[in-house]
Structure formats: C-alpha cells, structure tokens
Amino acid sequence: MPQPTPHDRARSHSRPHPRPLATVTQDTLVIADFGPRTRTPRRTPRPPGPYRRLFTVPGTRAFTAGNLIARLPMGMFSVSAVIMIAGARGSYALAGAVTATGLAATAVVAPWTARLVDRYGQARIAVPATALAALGSLALLLCVHHGAPDWTLFAAYAATATTPNTGGMSRARWAHLLDGDEKALHTANSFEQSADELCFMLGPVLAAFLCGALFPEAGTLVGTVLMMTGVLLFAAQRSTEPPVRPRVEGLHQFGTSPLRAPGMRPLLAVCLATGAVFGSMEVVTIAFADERGHKAAAGAVLALQAAGSCAAGLLYGALRPTGPAERRHPWCLAAMTVLMTFPLLAAALTGSLLVLAGALLVAGMATAPTMITNMTLVQSRTPEGRLNEGMTLAVTGLLGGIACGSAAGGWTAEHVSATAGYGVPVAAAASALLLSLTTARRANSRISH
C-alpha cells in the first residue's frame, strides 16, 4: 500500500472540515457531525498545600489522631473539677483552690516527667504516667461523690500532675521526622499550636455540656477515658517515635539541662508573661460578662478569642515567614500588645459584650503566631535529646503565667472594675515585648564585641 507523501498530508490538513449532516427519521431530527475530534487538554494538577504535604509523611496521621484525642481533655479537667466540686460542696473557693493546687503540682512535676520521656522514650513513660494521672482523676471523682474530707480532694487532684505533655511529645515527633526541613517544621508547629487552641476552645464547652446534661461527674469521667485512650493510641505508633539518645558516661544525666542552654531562660520569662495574658483575659472576661448579667455567655465569648487564634495559626503555618525566628519574635509580641488594647477599648468605650466579643476575636489573632515563633525558638535552643523537657518547661512557664495573670486580673476586676482589668493583659503583653527586646539587644551587643 503506497504511503502518503508529505504533500498529501499537507493537502489533507488544509481540507475544510466536513459540515454536520442533518436528516429526518420519522418524526426525529438527527444531526451527525463527521468533524475531527480534539481532546480537551488536561489541567495541570495544583501542587498540594503545606498541610497536605505535611501529612503525606508515613505515620503522621495515626499519631496525630491519637494525640488530639489525648489533648482534648486538657481543656476539660479544670472546668469539670470546678463544676463537680462547687456543685457538691457549694464552694467556688474550694473548687478554685483545688484546681490551683493541681496547677502548681503540674508545674513542679511536668518537667521531671518530660525528662523521663526524653531519657527512656515516649511510650515507655507516657503510658504509666497517664495511668497514674487517670487514677488521680477517678479518685477525685469518688471523693467528691462520697463526701470525703476536703484534704482528699487536694491530694487526688495533685496526683494528676503526672499527665505527660502530649503537645510537646507530638512536636518532638515532628522535629524527628522533619529533621532539617525548616519550612515543613514551621507548618507542623503552626498546626500543633492551632490544635492546642482548638482543644482549649472545645474542651470547656464539652465539659460544661456533659456536666449539665448528664451528671456533675460526667466531664471528669469522659475526660479521663479520652485521655487514656488517646495516649494508648499515640504510644502505639512506634515507627514515628523519636529514638532515645544513648547516655554518655561521665556526663550528668544525658546532656546539658535546657535551663542552662543559652537564651533559654529569657524565653521562659517571655512564656511567663504570655501566660499572664491568657490567665488575666479569661478571668476578666468572666467578670465583665457577670457584671452585665450574662455570665453564661462568657465561655462563648472566650471561645471566639481561641477561634481567632486557631485561624491565625493555620494561616501563619501556610505562609513562608521571612527571616530568622529571632527577628520575628519581637514583631509578633508587638502585634499582640497592640491587639490586646482592642478589648480594653471595647469595654471602656462601649461597655457592650457583643462588641467585646468582636474585639477578642481580633485580639486572639496575634496569639498563635506569637506562640508558634516562641516554641520554634525553644526547639532551636533546647539541647539535643532533651526536646520534651524543653517544651514542657515552656508549658510550665505558661501555666505559671496563667496562675499569676488570673490572680492579678481577678484582683483588679474585684477591687477596681472589670473594664480596668483588661489593662492587665495589655501590661503583660508589653512586659513580654520588653523582655524580648532586651534579650535581642544583649545578643546583638555580644555579637558586635
């Protein structure tokens, strides 16, 4: 069979396409198109986003799911304990004292638990530590239910201090899996901070619902089950667990303590001041809502602040920050200081709880970027093999700041006014900024010399 010549092919391409042929079959009009068919070009698939790329790493979805289940009760326990104790004993003062004791015990015990996690591994320490904390929660429930003496409530709640820092363990896994990838680690830290905000936003709401809809002990009971289940699922994912650093003979413990690491103590002081922002804002907002006869709405108003922080954290993680974290840190603190003035202005100028809710939503948008940058610095300055301990020290600083901020905000709201109380978080944020700037100046002066 003769092959077509190039001239024949050129003629065939230059011929006009045949027109559609129309015909009638009975009462139906049929149109046949004999023109050439052309394929629609496929669209180039969009590259996956930073969070989607993050969870393509094998094992990350499994340990994240378990960690989120274990982390949700962290926002449930204190609210559940207050409702349970105040309902049974008729004393908010006793309920507050018991939860404060648990907070103080956690601040002391948590770094030691984290040190054991770094030394012996997450699964080996987290599971028995969580089991001991779960027994403390159940003991508190039984003591309240059966009318045990008040001192037993303090002892039982203090036993929950062995709860491991699940957020710190999750961040340690990301640091191990994403070793050397700073952009991906920034996204992972942003996700973890947003998860913290989400859990502390949903936890109190869930606790209040369970205690009100079922029975006063329901919040503590469900939180204990979720915590133990989540830690067991998290610990079962051994493929993503960071390896234990071998102990070197002749060294104290297994490396330098994070407290002795250069630049760590100023960061912990910033955590203390930042925690004071959170603690004072919570107490003052409850007092402000109570003054206007809407105390029940305080939880929803505070949830808006957490929602703003969660959204800002996810957005911050999707962006590519420029410059080192040391330079971004003061700017984040400055933004938080400025935005913390919004609730103060809303309360002083309008006195409206609705306007205050909008101001808190905006103010919360500076919280997550600040915490993400701060935790990034903590990770970079923590000695190798002590990451869980370093992260837990930062959380301990936050807890101490929350306790101090709660006391300062409560005193101001009671002795001055709830509106004046919104000056406390502004002062705390400004203190954190001042600490960061002072540290940065000292570092620059050392470099110049």
Short mmCIF file of C-alpha atoms in Angstrom, two decimals:
data_model
loop_
_atom_site.label_atom_id
_atom_site.label_comp_id
_atom_site.label_asym_id
_atom_site.label_seq_id
_atom_site.Cartn_x
_atom_site.Cartn_y
_atom_site.Cartn_z
CA MET A 1 0.00 0.00 0.00
CA PRO A 2 1.56 3.35 -1.04
CA GLN A 3 2.48 5.63 1.82
CA PRO A 4 1.11 9.21 1.78
CA THR A 5 3.65 11.80 0.79
CA PRO A 6 4.24 14.99 2.78
CA HIS A 7 2.35 16.85 0.05
CA ASP A 8 -0.68 14.56 0.53
CA ARG A 9 -0.58 15.10 4.30
CA ALA A 10 -0.42 18.84 3.85
CA ARG A 11 -3.43 18.72 1.49
CA SER A 12 -5.40 16.59 3.95
CA HIS A 13 -4.75 19.10 6.73
CA SER A 14 -5.73 22.01 4.51
CA ARG A 15 -9.09 20.48 3.55
CA PRO A 16 -12.10 22.07 5.26
CA HIS A 17 -13.81 20.00 7.92
CA PRO A 18 -16.98 18.27 6.68
CA ARG A 19 -20.18 20.00 7.69
CA PRO A 20 -22.64 18.24 10.02
CA LEU A 21 -25.16 16.10 8.11
CA ALA A 22 -28.84 16.61 9.04
CA THR A 23 -31.53 14.07 8.23
CA VAL A 24 -35.06 13.23 9.38
CA THR A 25 -36.07 9.82 10.67
CA GLN A 26 -39.86 9.60 11.02
CA ASP A 27 -40.50 12.43 13.46
CA THR A 28 -36.91 12.76 14.79
CA LEU A 29 -34.25 15.16 13.52
CA VAL A 30 -30.77 13.56 13.57
CA ILE A 31 -27.59 15.59 13.11
CA ALA A 32 -24.31 13.70 12.52
CA ASP A 33 -21.03 15.54 12.91
CA PHE A 34 -18.13 13.93 10.98
CA GLY A 35 -15.55 16.55 12.02
CA PRO A 36 -12.30 15.51 13.72
CA ARG A 37 -12.36 15.07 17.47
CA THR A 38 -9.91 17.02 19.59
CA ARG A 39 -9.08 16.14 23.16
CA THR A 40 -9.54 18.76 25.80
CA PRO A 41 -6.14 19.43 27.33
CA ARG A 42 -5.87 18.23 30.88
CA ARG A 43 -5.41 20.83 33.54
CA THR A 44 -2.14 20.77 35.39
CA PRO A 45 -2.89 19.46 38.89
CA ARG A 46 -2.38 22.03 41.60
CA PRO A 47 0.50 21.29 43.92
CA PRO A 48 -0.60 20.11 47.36
CA GLY A 49 -0.78 22.70 50.11
CA PRO A 50 1.67 22.77 53.00
CA TYR A 51 -0.64 20.92 55.40
CA ARG A 52 -1.45 18.24 52.85
CA ARG A 53 2.26 17.72 52.17
CA LEU A 54 2.83 17.56 55.91
CA PHE A 55 0.54 14.58 56.37
CA THR A 56 1.97 12.61 53.45
CA VAL A 57 4.80 11.60 55.77
CA PRO A 58 4.07 7.97 56.78
CA GLY A 59 2.64 7.55 60.26
CA THR A 60 1.83 11.21 60.89
CA ARG A 61 -1.93 10.87 60.59
CA ALA A 62 -2.06 7.99 63.05
CA PHE A 63 -0.05 9.63 65.83
CA THR A 64 -1.83 12.97 65.28
CA ALA A 65 -5.24 11.35 65.69
CA GLY A 66 -4.24 9.70 68.95
CA ASN A 67 -2.61 12.88 70.22
CA LEU A 68 -5.68 15.00 69.50
CA ILE A 69 -7.88 12.56 71.43
CA ALA A 70 -5.46 12.72 74.37
CA ARG A 71 -5.14 16.50 74.19
CA LEU A 72 -8.84 17.38 74.15
CA PRO A 73 -9.33 16.55 77.87
CA MET A 74 -6.64 19.09 78.79
CA GLY A 75 -9.28 21.76 78.32
CA MET A 76 -11.93 19.74 80.15
CA PHE A 77 -10.44 18.81 83.50
CA SER A 78 -10.31 22.17 85.29
CA VAL A 79 -13.82 23.19 84.22
CA SER A 80 -15.19 19.75 85.10
CA ALA A 81 -13.50 19.85 88.51
CA VAL A 82 -14.88 23.30 89.32
CA ILE A 83 -18.44 22.32 88.34
CA MET A 84 -18.22 18.99 90.14
CA ILE A 85 -16.72 20.34 93.40
CA ALA A 86 -18.78 23.53 93.54
CA GLY A 87 -21.97 21.61 92.87
CA ALA A 88 -21.30 19.02 95.58
CA ARG A 89 -19.70 21.25 98.24
CA GLY A 90 -21.32 24.58 97.40
CA SER A 91 -17.98 26.44 97.42
CA TYR A 92 -16.29 28.01 94.42
CA ALA A 93 -13.42 28.98 96.71
CA LEU A 94 -12.74 25.31 97.48
CA ALA A 95 -13.05 24.38 93.81
CA GLY A 96 -10.62 27.14 92.81
CA ALA A 97 -8.14 26.16 95.50
CA VAL A 98 -8.19 22.51 94.42
CA THR A 99 -7.59 23.34 90.74
CA ALA A 100 -4.86 25.84 91.69
CA THR A 101 -3.14 23.11 93.70
CA GLY A 102 -3.25 20.81 90.70
CA LEU A 103 -1.79 23.55 88.51
CA ALA A 104 1.06 24.15 90.95
CA ALA A 105 1.77 20.42 91.21
CA THR A 106 1.85 20.13 87.42
CA ALA A 107 4.34 22.99 87.19
CA VAL A 108 6.67 21.06 89.51
CA VAL A 109 6.18 17.50 88.25
CA ALA A 110 5.77 18.02 84.49
CA PRO A 111 9.45 18.83 83.73
CA TRP A 112 10.54 15.68 85.56
CA THR A 113 8.04 13.60 83.60
CA ALA A 114 9.31 15.13 80.37
CA ARG A 115 12.91 14.38 81.38
CA LEU A 116 11.98 10.72 81.87
CA VAL A 117 10.27 10.72 78.46
CA ASP A 118 13.46 12.01 76.82
CA ARG A 119 15.58 9.53 78.76
CA TYR A 120 13.54 6.34 78.30
CA GLY A 121 11.18 7.03 75.39
CA GLN A 122 7.64 8.30 74.92
CA ALA A 123 5.75 5.00 75.00
CA ARG A 124 7.68 3.65 77.96
CA ILE A 125 6.95 6.65 80.22
CA ALA A 126 3.79 8.28 78.84
CA VAL A 127 1.50 5.29 79.33
CA PRO A 128 2.22 4.63 83.06
CA ALA A 129 2.35 8.38 83.78
CA THR A 130 -1.06 8.83 82.16
CA ALA A 131 -2.44 5.82 84.03
CA LEU A 132 -1.34 7.37 87.34
CA ALA A 133 -2.96 10.69 86.38
CA ALA A 134 -6.15 8.87 85.38
CA LEU A 135 -6.26 7.19 88.79
CA GLY A 136 -5.95 10.64 90.38
CA SER A 137 -8.89 11.94 88.37
CA LEU A 138 -11.02 8.93 89.28
CA ALA A 139 -10.01 9.30 92.94
CA LEU A 140 -11.13 12.93 92.84
CA LEU A 141 -14.45 11.88 91.34
CA LEU A 142 -15.04 9.26 94.05
CA CYS A 143 -14.00 11.60 96.86
CA VAL A 144 -16.42 14.27 95.69
CA HIS A 145 -19.24 11.80 95.11
CA HIS A 146 -18.93 10.10 98.50
CA GLY A 147 -18.30 13.28 100.52
CA ALA A 148 -14.72 12.60 101.57
CA PRO A 149 -12.84 15.24 103.60
CA ASP A 150 -11.64 18.31 101.73
CA TRP A 151 -7.96 17.41 102.03
CA THR A 152 -8.54 14.28 99.94
CA LEU A 153 -9.63 16.47 97.03
CA PHE A 154 -6.31 18.30 97.08
CA ALA A 155 -4.35 15.06 97.28
CA ALA A 156 -6.31 13.40 94.47
CA TYR A 157 -6.06 16.35 92.10
CA ALA A 158 -2.34 16.76 92.83
CA ALA A 159 -1.86 13.16 91.61
CA THR A 160 -2.98 14.23 88.12
CA ALA A 161 0.25 16.23 87.79
CA THR A 162 1.96 13.23 86.16
CA THR A 163 -0.04 13.82 82.97
CA PRO A 164 2.56 13.97 80.17
CA ASN A 165 2.79 16.95 77.87
CA THR A 166 1.11 15.37 74.83
CA GLY A 167 1.57 18.51 72.73
CA GLY A 168 5.30 18.51 73.45
CA MET A 169 5.61 14.83 72.54
CA SER A 170 3.82 15.47 69.25
CA ARG A 171 6.12 18.38 68.43
CA ALA A 172 9.11 16.17 69.25
CA ARG A 173 7.89 13.62 66.69
CA TRP A 174 7.55 16.29 64.03
CA ALA A 175 11.06 17.55 64.78
CA HIS A 176 12.38 14.00 64.40
CA LEU A 177 10.51 13.27 61.17
CA LEU A 178 11.17 16.67 59.53
CA ASP A 179 14.79 16.98 60.57
CA GLY A 180 16.40 19.76 58.52
CA ASP A 181 13.21 20.93 56.76
CA GLU A 182 12.59 24.30 58.43
CA LYS A 183 9.56 25.22 56.29
CA ALA A 184 7.78 21.95 56.98
CA LEU A 185 8.66 22.20 60.68
CA HIS A 186 7.18 25.71 60.75
CA THR A 187 3.95 24.32 59.29
CA ALA A 188 3.95 21.47 61.81
CA ASN A 189 4.45 23.85 64.75
CA SER A 190 1.64 26.04 63.42
CA PHE A 191 -0.67 23.05 63.17
CA GLU A 192 0.17 21.96 66.72
CA GLN A 193 -0.47 25.43 68.13
CA SER A 194 -3.79 25.61 66.29
CA ALA A 195 -4.66 22.18 67.67
CA ASP A 196 -3.91 23.48 71.17
CA GLU A 197 -6.23 26.42 70.62
CA LEU A 198 -8.95 24.16 69.21
CA CYS A 199 -8.77 21.74 72.14
CA PHE A 200 -8.85 24.51 74.72
CA MET A 201 -11.77 26.04 72.85
CA LEU A 202 -13.84 22.84 72.59
CA GLY A 203 -12.78 21.25 75.88
CA PRO A 204 -14.56 23.64 78.28
CA VAL A 205 -17.69 23.64 76.13
CA LEU A 206 -17.79 19.83 76.06
CA ALA A 207 -17.13 19.62 79.81
CA ALA A 208 -19.90 22.09 80.66
CA PHE A 209 -22.32 20.24 78.38
CA LEU A 210 -21.55 16.81 79.87
CA CYS A 211 -21.74 18.04 83.47
CA GLY A 212 -25.01 19.84 82.82
CA ALA A 213 -26.77 17.38 80.54
CA LEU A 214 -25.75 14.14 82.29
CA PHE A 215 -24.38 14.39 85.85
CA PRO A 216 -21.72 16.57 87.54
CA GLU A 217 -19.03 13.87 87.38
CA ALA A 218 -19.55 13.18 83.65
CA GLY A 219 -16.97 15.71 82.45
CA THR A 220 -14.19 14.24 84.58
CA LEU A 221 -15.14 10.67 83.70
CA VAL A 222 -15.29 11.23 79.94
CA GLY A 223 -12.09 13.29 80.01
CA THR A 224 -10.23 10.51 81.80
CA VAL A 225 -11.36 7.90 79.28
CA LEU A 226 -10.42 10.11 76.34
CA MET A 227 -7.00 10.91 77.80
CA MET A 228 -6.09 7.28 78.46
CA THR A 229 -7.42 6.10 75.09
CA GLY A 230 -5.60 8.83 73.19
CA VAL A 231 -2.25 8.22 74.89
CA LEU A 232 -2.51 4.47 74.23
CA LEU A 233 -3.19 5.12 70.53
CA PHE A 234 -0.40 7.68 70.37
CA ALA A 235 2.14 5.44 72.10
CA ALA A 236 1.26 2.52 69.81
CA GLN A 237 2.72 4.40 66.82
CA ARG A 238 6.29 3.30 67.47
CA SER A 239 7.54 3.95 63.93
CA THR A 240 7.37 7.73 64.39
CA GLU A 241 8.68 7.85 67.97
CA PRO A 242 11.97 9.75 68.33
CA PRO A 243 14.86 7.48 69.25
CA VAL A 244 16.25 7.69 72.76
CA ARG A 245 19.62 9.37 72.94
CA PRO A 246 22.17 6.97 74.46
CA ARG A 247 23.56 8.00 77.81
CA VAL A 248 27.17 9.14 77.72
CA GLU A 249 29.31 8.02 80.63
CA GLY A 250 30.81 10.82 82.67
CA LEU A 251 28.05 13.31 81.88
CA HIS A 252 25.39 14.31 84.35
CA GLN A 253 22.15 12.64 83.30
CA PHE A 254 22.30 12.62 79.48
CA GLY A 255 23.30 16.10 78.33
CA THR A 256 23.02 19.74 79.24
CA SER A 257 19.87 20.82 81.03
CA PRO A 258 17.60 23.04 78.88
CA LEU A 259 17.60 25.62 81.69
CA ARG A 260 21.33 26.08 81.15
CA ALA A 261 21.07 26.42 77.39
CA PRO A 262 21.98 29.88 76.03
CA GLY A 263 18.94 32.11 75.59
CA MET A 264 16.51 29.65 77.17
CA ARG A 265 15.79 31.48 80.42
CA PRO A 266 14.70 34.74 78.73
CA LEU A 267 12.36 32.68 76.55
CA LEU A 268 10.82 31.07 79.62
CA ALA A 269 10.35 34.54 81.11
CA VAL A 270 8.51 35.53 77.94
CA CYS A 271 6.35 32.41 78.33
CA LEU A 272 5.56 33.50 81.88
CA ALA A 273 4.43 36.94 80.71
CA THR A 274 2.48 35.49 77.79
CA GLY A 275 0.69 33.10 80.12
CA ALA A 276 -0.32 36.08 82.24
CA VAL A 277 -2.07 37.47 79.14
CA PHE A 278 -4.17 34.32 78.83
CA GLY A 279 -4.97 33.93 82.53
CA SER A 280 -5.97 37.55 83.11
CA MET A 281 -8.04 37.73 79.93
CA GLU A 282 -10.09 34.69 80.94
CA VAL A 283 -10.88 35.87 84.48
CA VAL A 284 -11.58 39.47 83.48
CA THR A 285 -13.91 38.41 80.66
CA ILE A 286 -15.93 36.24 83.04
CA ALA A 287 -16.16 39.16 85.48
CA PHE A 288 -17.16 41.57 82.70
CA ALA A 289 -19.92 39.25 81.46
CA ASP A 290 -21.12 38.73 85.02
CA GLU A 291 -21.36 42.49 85.62
CA ARG A 292 -23.72 42.73 82.65
CA GLY A 293 -25.84 39.76 83.70
CA HIS A 294 -24.54 37.40 81.00
CA LYS A 295 -22.12 35.17 82.90
CA ALA A 296 -23.26 32.11 80.94
CA ALA A 297 -22.10 33.77 77.72
CA ALA A 298 -18.52 34.20 78.94
CA GLY A 299 -17.48 30.80 77.61
CA ALA A 300 -18.75 31.56 74.11
CA VAL A 301 -17.02 34.96 74.15
CA LEU A 302 -13.71 33.40 75.20
CA ALA A 303 -14.18 30.71 72.53
CA LEU A 304 -14.14 33.47 69.92
CA GLN A 305 -10.68 34.50 71.11
CA ALA A 306 -9.49 30.90 70.75
CA ALA A 307 -11.14 30.67 67.32
CA GLY A 308 -9.30 33.79 66.13
CA SER A 309 -6.03 32.35 67.39
CA CYS A 310 -6.70 28.98 65.74
CA ALA A 311 -7.47 30.56 62.35
CA ALA A 312 -4.43 32.82 62.54
CA GLY A 313 -2.23 29.88 63.46
CA LEU A 314 -3.33 27.84 60.44
CA LEU A 315 -2.82 30.83 58.14
CA TYR A 316 0.58 31.56 59.64
CA GLY A 317 1.61 27.96 59.05
CA ALA A 318 0.60 28.14 55.38
CA LEU A 319 2.79 31.20 54.81
CA ARG A 320 6.53 31.23 54.36
CA PRO A 321 7.93 33.52 57.04
CA THR A 322 10.96 35.55 56.08
CA GLY A 323 13.97 35.96 58.27
CA PRO A 324 15.01 34.00 61.37
CA ALA A 325 12.61 33.42 64.25
CA GLU A 326 14.73 35.67 66.49
CA ARG A 327 13.75 38.67 64.37
CA ARG A 328 10.09 37.71 64.03
CA HIS A 329 9.63 37.17 67.76
CA PRO A 330 9.60 40.85 68.85
CA TRP A 331 7.31 41.77 65.96
CA CYS A 332 4.81 39.09 66.97
CA LEU A 333 4.89 40.30 70.57
CA ALA A 334 4.44 43.89 69.42
CA ALA A 335 1.39 42.89 67.37
CA MET A 336 -0.03 41.04 70.37
CA THR A 337 0.49 44.09 72.59
CA VAL A 338 -1.32 46.34 70.12
CA LEU A 339 -4.22 43.95 69.57
CA MET A 340 -4.66 43.37 73.30
CA THR A 341 -5.69 47.03 73.58
CA PHE A 342 -8.79 46.31 71.49
CA PRO A 343 -10.74 44.54 74.30
CA LEU A 344 -9.75 47.35 76.69
CA LEU A 345 -11.05 49.99 74.28
CA ALA A 346 -14.21 48.00 73.52
CA ALA A 347 -15.02 47.58 77.21
CA ALA A 348 -14.19 51.18 78.15
CA LEU A 349 -15.86 52.94 75.21
CA THR A 350 -18.93 50.79 74.58
CA GLY A 351 -19.48 48.51 77.57
CA SER A 352 -21.11 46.07 75.14
CA LEU A 353 -20.45 42.35 75.47
CA LEU A 354 -21.14 41.90 71.76
CA VAL A 355 -18.53 44.49 70.77
CA LEU A 356 -16.12 42.94 73.25
CA ALA A 357 -16.61 39.55 71.59
CA GLY A 358 -15.54 41.00 68.25
CA ALA A 359 -12.54 42.67 69.88
CA LEU A 360 -11.48 39.38 71.46
CA LEU A 361 -11.77 37.63 68.10
CA VAL A 362 -9.35 40.14 66.60
CA ALA A 363 -7.06 40.14 69.63
CA GLY A 364 -6.77 36.36 69.52
CA MET A 365 -5.27 36.52 66.03
CA ALA A 366 -1.91 37.60 67.46
CA THR A 367 -1.74 34.79 70.00
CA ALA A 368 -0.95 31.76 67.83
CA PRO A 369 1.78 33.39 65.67
CA THR A 370 3.47 34.57 68.86
CA MET A 371 3.32 31.13 70.46
CA ILE A 372 4.46 29.38 67.26
CA THR A 373 7.51 31.62 66.98
CA ASN A 374 8.26 31.24 70.68
CA MET A 375 8.04 27.45 70.52
CA THR A 376 10.26 27.44 67.43
CA LEU A 377 12.91 29.29 69.41
CA VAL A 378 12.51 26.88 72.32
CA GLN A 379 13.08 23.95 69.97
CA SER A 380 16.16 25.53 68.40
CA ARG A 381 17.74 26.34 71.78
CA THR A 382 16.97 23.04 73.52
CA PRO A 383 19.96 20.66 73.67
CA GLU A 384 19.78 17.52 71.60
CA GLY A 385 17.91 14.70 73.25
CA ARG A 386 16.05 16.98 75.71
CA LEU A 387 13.29 18.35 73.46
CA ASN A 388 10.37 17.04 75.52
CA GLU A 389 11.85 18.60 78.65
CA GLY A 390 12.48 21.92 76.90
CA MET A 391 8.94 22.08 75.52
CA THR A 392 7.49 21.16 78.90
CA LEU A 393 9.48 23.90 80.61
CA ALA A 394 7.88 26.36 78.18
CA VAL A 395 4.44 24.98 79.01
CA THR A 396 5.28 25.20 82.72
CA GLY A 397 6.16 28.86 82.23
CA LEU A 398 2.83 29.40 80.54
CA LEU A 399 0.98 27.68 83.38
CA GLY A 400 2.78 29.80 85.97
CA GLY A 401 1.91 32.91 83.99
CA ILE A 402 -1.73 31.85 83.73
CA ALA A 403 -1.89 31.47 87.51
CA CYS A 404 -0.29 34.89 88.09
CA GLY A 405 -2.44 36.53 85.43
CA SER A 406 -5.60 35.02 86.87
CA ALA A 407 -4.75 36.38 90.32
CA ALA A 408 -3.88 39.84 89.00
CA GLY A 409 -6.89 40.03 86.72
CA GLY A 410 -9.24 38.82 89.44
CA TRP A 411 -7.89 41.31 91.98
CA THR A 412 -8.23 44.21 89.53
CA ALA A 413 -11.75 43.21 88.48
CA GLU A 414 -12.87 42.90 92.11
CA HIS A 415 -11.19 45.98 93.62
CA VAL A 416 -11.31 48.35 90.65
CA SER A 417 -13.59 47.17 87.81
CA ALA A 418 -13.78 44.51 85.14
CA THR A 419 -13.13 47.15 82.49
CA ALA A 420 -9.92 48.19 84.23
CA GLY A 421 -8.99 44.52 84.42
CA TYR A 422 -8.41 44.49 80.66
CA GLY A 423 -5.35 46.61 81.33
CA VAL A 424 -3.66 43.58 82.91
CA PRO A 425 -3.27 41.56 79.65
CA VAL A 426 -2.01 44.72 77.92
CA ALA A 427 0.62 45.19 80.61
CA ALA A 428 1.57 41.51 80.47
CA ALA A 429 1.97 41.59 76.68
CA ALA A 430 4.06 44.77 76.92
CA SER A 431 6.26 43.07 79.53
CA ALA A 432 6.82 40.11 77.20
CA LEU A 433 7.77 42.51 74.40
CA LEU A 434 10.19 44.37 76.67
CA LEU A 435 11.84 41.11 77.71
CA SER A 436 12.23 40.05 74.08
CA LEU A 437 13.72 43.38 73.02
CA THR A 438 16.12 43.40 75.96
CA THR A 439 17.31 39.90 75.13
CA ALA A 440 17.75 40.81 71.47
CA ARG A 441 19.86 43.87 72.37
CA ARG A 442 22.09 41.84 74.65
CA ALA A 443 22.59 39.25 71.92
CA ASN A 444 23.47 41.92 69.36
CA SER A 445 25.91 43.60 71.72
CA ARG A 446 27.68 40.27 72.31
CA ILE A 447 27.93 39.65 68.58
CA SER A 448 29.33 43.15 67.93
CA HIS A 449 32.00 42.67 70.63
#
